[in-house]
CSV table of C-alpha atoms in Angstrom, one decimal:
chain,number,residue,atom,x,y,z
A,17,MET,CA,19.2,-27.8,-13.8
A,18,LYS,CA,17.7,-26.1,-10.8
A,19,LEU,CA,16.4,-28.0,-7.8
A,20,TYR,CA,14.1,-26.2,-5.4
A,21,SER,CA,14.6,-28.0,-2.1
A,22,PHE,CA,14.2,-27.7,1.6
A,23,TRP,CA,16.7,-29.4,3.9
A,24,ARG,CA,14.1,-31.3,6.0
A,25,SER,CA,11.9,-32.3,3.0
A,26,LEU,CA,12.1,-36.0,2.5
A,27,ALA,CA,10.8,-35.7,-1.0
A,28,SER,CA,13.7,-33.3,-1.8
A,29,PHE,CA,16.1,-35.7,-0.1
A,30,ARG,CA,15.0,-38.4,-2.6
A,31,VAL,CA,15.7,-36.2,-5.6
A,32,ARG,CA,19.1,-35.0,-4.3
A,33,ILE,CA,20.1,-38.7,-3.9
A,34,ALA,CA,19.1,-39.5,-7.4
A,35,LEU,CA,20.9,-36.5,-8.9
A,36,ASN,CA,24.0,-37.5,-7.0
A,37,LEU,CA,23.8,-41.1,-8.1
A,38,LYS,CA,23.5,-39.9,-11.7
A,39,GLY,CA,26.3,-37.5,-11.3
A,40,VAL,CA,24.1,-34.6,-12.6
A,41,ALA,CA,25.2,-31.1,-11.8
A,42,TYR,CA,22.5,-28.8,-10.5
A,43,GLU,CA,21.9,-25.4,-8.9
A,44,LEU,CA,20.2,-25.8,-5.4
A,45,ILE,CA,17.6,-23.2,-4.6
A,46,THR,CA,16.4,-23.4,-1.1
A,47,VAL,CA,12.8,-22.8,-0.1
A,48,ASP,CA,12.1,-22.4,3.6
A,49,VAL,CA,9.0,-24.3,4.4
A,50,ASP,CA,9.0,-23.2,8.0
A,51,ARG,CA,8.7,-19.6,6.9
A,52,GLN,CA,6.0,-20.5,4.4
A,53,GLN,CA,8.2,-19.5,1.4
A,54,HIS,CA,6.7,-22.4,-0.6
A,55,ARG,CA,3.4,-20.5,-0.5
A,56,GLU,CA,4.8,-17.2,-1.7
A,57,GLY,CA,4.3,-15.9,-5.2
A,58,ALA,CA,7.8,-16.6,-6.5
A,59,TYR,CA,7.7,-20.3,-5.8
A,60,ALA,CA,4.0,-20.7,-6.5
A,61,ALA,CA,4.8,-19.5,-10.0
A,62,VAL,CA,7.2,-22.4,-10.4
A,63,ASN,CA,4.9,-25.0,-8.8
A,64,PRO,CA,1.2,-24.1,-8.4
A,65,GLN,CA,0.8,-27.0,-6.0
A,66,MET,CA,3.3,-25.2,-3.7
A,67,ALA,CA,5.0,-28.4,-2.8
A,68,LEU,CA,8.6,-29.5,-2.8
A,69,PRO,CA,10.7,-30.4,-4.7
A,70,SER,CA,10.6,-29.0,-8.2
A,71,LEU,CA,13.3,-29.6,-10.8
A,72,VAL,CA,13.6,-27.1,-13.6
A,73,LEU,CA,15.4,-28.5,-16.6
A,74,ASP,CA,17.7,-26.5,-18.9
A,75,ASP,CA,14.9,-25.7,-21.3
A,76,GLY,CA,12.7,-24.4,-18.5
A,77,THR,CA,10.5,-27.5,-18.1
A,78,VAL,CA,9.3,-27.8,-14.5
A,79,LEU,CA,9.1,-31.4,-13.1
A,80,THR,CA,7.3,-32.0,-9.8
A,81,GLN,CA,6.6,-35.0,-7.6
A,82,SER,CA,9.7,-36.8,-6.4
A,83,LEU,CA,8.8,-40.2,-7.9
A,84,ALA,CA,8.1,-38.7,-11.3
A,85,ILE,CA,11.4,-36.8,-11.2
A,86,LEU,CA,13.2,-40.0,-10.4
A,87,ASP,CA,11.6,-41.7,-13.3
A,88,TYR,CA,12.7,-38.8,-15.6
A,89,LEU,CA,16.2,-38.9,-14.4
A,90,ASP,CA,16.4,-42.6,-14.9
A,91,GLU,CA,15.2,-42.3,-18.5
A,92,ALA,CA,17.0,-39.2,-19.5
A,93,CYS,CA,20.3,-39.3,-17.7
A,94,PRO,CA,23.1,-41.8,-18.1
A,95,GLY,CA,24.6,-43.5,-15.0
A,96,PRO,CA,23.5,-46.2,-12.7
A,97,ALA,CA,20.0,-47.4,-13.3
A,98,LEU,CA,17.4,-46.6,-10.5
A,99,LEU,CA,15.2,-49.4,-11.7
A,100,PRO,CA,16.0,-53.1,-12.5
A,101,ALA,CA,16.1,-54.2,-16.1
A,102,ASP,CA,13.4,-56.8,-15.8
A,103,PRO,CA,9.6,-56.0,-15.6
A,104,LYS,CA,9.0,-58.0,-12.4
A,105,GLY,CA,12.0,-56.3,-10.7
A,106,ARG,CA,10.8,-52.9,-11.8
A,107,ALA,CA,7.3,-53.6,-10.4
A,108,ARG,CA,8.8,-54.8,-7.1
A,109,VAL,CA,11.0,-51.7,-6.7
A,110,ARG,CA,8.1,-49.4,-7.7
A,111,ALA,CA,5.8,-51.0,-5.2
A,112,LEU,CA,8.4,-50.6,-2.4
A,113,ALA,CA,8.9,-47.0,-3.3
A,114,ALA,CA,5.2,-46.3,-3.5
A,115,MET,CA,4.6,-47.9,-0.1
A,116,ILE,CA,6.7,-45.1,1.4
A,117,ALA,CA,6.2,-42.2,-0.9
A,118,CYS,CA,2.5,-42.7,-1.6
A,119,ASP,CA,1.1,-44.4,1.4
A,120,ALA,CA,3.2,-43.4,4.5
A,121,HIS,CA,4.8,-40.0,3.7
A,122,PRO,CA,1.6,-38.1,2.7
A,123,LEU,CA,0.2,-38.7,6.3
A,124,THR,CA,3.2,-36.9,7.9
A,125,THR,CA,3.9,-33.9,5.7
A,126,PRO,CA,4.1,-30.4,7.3
A,127,ARG,CA,0.7,-29.5,5.8
A,128,VAL,CA,-0.9,-32.5,7.5
A,129,GLN,CA,0.9,-31.7,10.8
A,130,ARG,CA,-0.4,-28.1,10.6
A,131,TYR,CA,-4.0,-29.4,10.1
A,132,LEU,CA,-3.7,-31.7,13.1
A,133,THR,CA,-2.6,-28.8,15.3
A,134,GLU,CA,-4.3,-25.8,13.8
A,135,VAL,CA,-7.7,-27.3,12.8
A,136,LEU,CA,-8.1,-30.4,14.9
A,137,HIS,CA,-6.3,-28.8,17.8
A,138,LEU,CA,-4.2,-31.9,18.7
A,139,ASP,CA,-1.6,-31.2,21.3
A,140,ASP,CA,2.1,-32.0,20.8
A,141,THR,CA,1.7,-35.4,22.5
A,142,ALA,CA,-1.2,-36.5,20.2
A,143,ARG,CA,0.6,-35.2,17.1
A,144,ALA,CA,3.7,-37.1,18.0
A,145,ALA,CA,1.7,-40.2,18.6
A,146,TRP,CA,0.2,-39.8,15.1
A,147,LEU,CA,3.6,-39.5,13.4
A,148,ARG,CA,5.1,-42.3,15.4
A,149,TYR,CA,2.2,-44.7,14.5
A,150,TRP,CA,2.4,-44.2,10.8
A,151,ALA,CA,6.2,-44.4,10.9
A,152,ALA,CA,6.1,-47.7,12.7
A,153,GLU,CA,3.4,-49.1,10.6
A,154,MET,CA,5.3,-48.6,7.4
A,155,LEU,CA,8.6,-49.7,8.9
A,156,GLY,CA,7.0,-53.0,9.8
A,157,ALA,CA,5.3,-53.4,6.4
A,158,VAL,CA,8.6,-52.8,4.5
A,159,GLU,CA,10.5,-55.1,6.8
A,160,ALA,CA,7.9,-57.8,6.0
A,161,ARG,CA,8.4,-57.3,2.3
A,162,LEU,CA,12.1,-57.4,2.4
A,163,ALA,CA,12.9,-60.1,5.0
A,164,GLY,CA,13.2,-63.5,3.5
A,165,ASP,CA,12.6,-62.3,-0.1
A,166,GLY,CA,15.2,-63.7,-2.5
A,167,ALA,CA,15.1,-60.5,-4.5
A,168,THR,CA,16.5,-58.6,-1.4
A,169,GLY,CA,20.2,-58.3,-1.6
A,170,ARG,CA,22.7,-55.9,-0.2
A,171,PHE,CA,20.1,-53.3,-1.0
A,172,ALA,CA,16.3,-53.4,-1.2
A,173,HIS,CA,16.4,-55.1,-4.5
A,174,GLY,CA,19.7,-56.8,-5.5
A,175,ASP,CA,23.1,-55.4,-4.9
A,176,ALA,CA,22.8,-51.9,-6.4
A,177,PRO,CA,20.7,-49.0,-5.0
A,178,THR,CA,17.4,-48.4,-6.6
A,179,THR,CA,14.4,-46.0,-6.2
A,180,ALA,CA,13.3,-48.3,-3.3
A,181,ASP,CA,16.5,-47.5,-1.3
A,182,ILE,CA,16.1,-43.8,-2.1
A,183,CYS,CA,12.7,-43.8,-0.6
A,184,LEU,CA,13.6,-46.1,2.3
A,185,ALA,CA,16.5,-43.9,3.4
A,186,GLY,CA,14.2,-41.0,4.1
A,187,HIS,CA,11.6,-43.1,5.8
A,188,ALA,CA,14.2,-44.7,8.1
A,189,LEU,CA,15.5,-41.2,9.0
A,190,PHE,CA,11.9,-40.1,9.8
A,191,ALA,CA,11.3,-43.1,11.9
A,192,ARG,CA,14.5,-42.5,13.9
A,193,ASN,CA,13.4,-38.9,14.4
A,194,GLN,CA,10.2,-40.2,15.9
A,195,GLY,CA,12.2,-42.2,18.4
A,196,LEU,CA,11.8,-45.6,16.7
A,197,ASP,CA,14.5,-48.2,17.0
A,198,LEU,CA,15.4,-49.8,13.6
A,199,GLY,CA,16.6,-52.8,15.4
A,200,GLY,CA,13.0,-54.1,15.3
A,201,ALA,CA,13.4,-54.1,11.5
A,202,PRO,CA,16.8,-55.6,11.0
A,203,THR,CA,16.6,-56.0,7.2
A,204,VAL,CA,15.5,-52.4,6.8
A,205,GLN,CA,18.3,-51.3,9.1
A,206,ARG,CA,21.0,-53.3,7.2
A,207,VAL,CA,19.8,-52.0,3.8
A,208,VAL,CA,19.6,-48.4,4.9
A,209,GLU,CA,23.1,-48.6,6.4
A,210,ALA,CA,24.5,-49.9,3.2
A,211,ALA,CA,22.8,-47.1,1.3
A,212,MET,CA,23.8,-44.3,3.6
A,213,ALA,CA,27.4,-45.5,3.4
A,214,LEU,CA,27.4,-44.4,-0.3
A,215,PRO,CA,28.6,-40.8,-0.9
A,216,ALA,CA,25.6,-40.0,-3.1
A,217,PHE,CA,23.3,-40.8,-0.2
A,218,ALA,CA,25.5,-39.2,2.5
A,219,ALA,CA,25.9,-35.9,0.6
A,220,ALA,CA,22.1,-35.7,0.2
A,221,HIS,CA,21.4,-36.1,3.9
A,222,PRO,CA,19.1,-33.4,5.3
A,223,LEU,CA,21.7,-32.5,7.9
A,224,ALA,CA,24.4,-31.9,5.2
A,225,GLN,CA,22.5,-29.2,3.3
A,226,PRO,CA,23.5,-25.5,3.0
A,227,ASP,CA,20.1,-24.5,4.5
A,228,THR,CA,20.3,-26.9,7.4
A,229,PRO,CA,20.3,-24.9,10.7
A,230,GLU,CA,23.9,-24.4,11.8
A,231,SER,CA,23.3,-26.1,15.1
A,232,LEU,CA,22.2,-29.3,13.3
A,233,ARG,CA,24.5,-29.3,10.3
A,234,ARG,CA,27.1,-32.0,9.8
A,235,ALA,CA,29.6,-32.6,7.1
A,236,PRO,CA,28.7,-35.3,4.6
A,237,THR,CA,30.8,-38.5,4.9
A,238,SER,CA,33.0,-39.4,1.9
């Protein structure tokens, strides 16, 4: 498999975690979003939406959209399940994942940030306020869903990592980057700390990627 990824892309982060959890070997192909490489012909031919990530299977099939890729990996690859076995549990995990990947994340992507600055002419202070607002809103919403729910265990659902934890790890990282203190969401903080202690999560961290700027790069914890 080939994974087209960018170190700072939270959607790519999700897929890297899932591939690691499943123990799937893949070739990492980096696409520099800051340099607009995702809009160049070579990558546009792979994914006409010009968004990351894309996963190219051995037979040449191109999969896009991180949640769809996670579903494929869970159905096609052996290893720890990313969704619970029971229908209610699967619905809960999918809802938690969608809150982050479908509700919050689309409001903060690079293309949205470029529109805020280049078209709406928001200054850095206003743009930062936008990002912080949406990060905080979803942090509170997820905390409310997790806290006091009997289905919440060591992780977001039970005692094994699921798609919900994969999405939550990225949102927590984004929230921290906006200067938010996870202490106000103690259940989220506890769950994310448990997830990031796993090698599969740590190795996928944006700051542990080969295309991470050297000044930011850190070694993945084992």
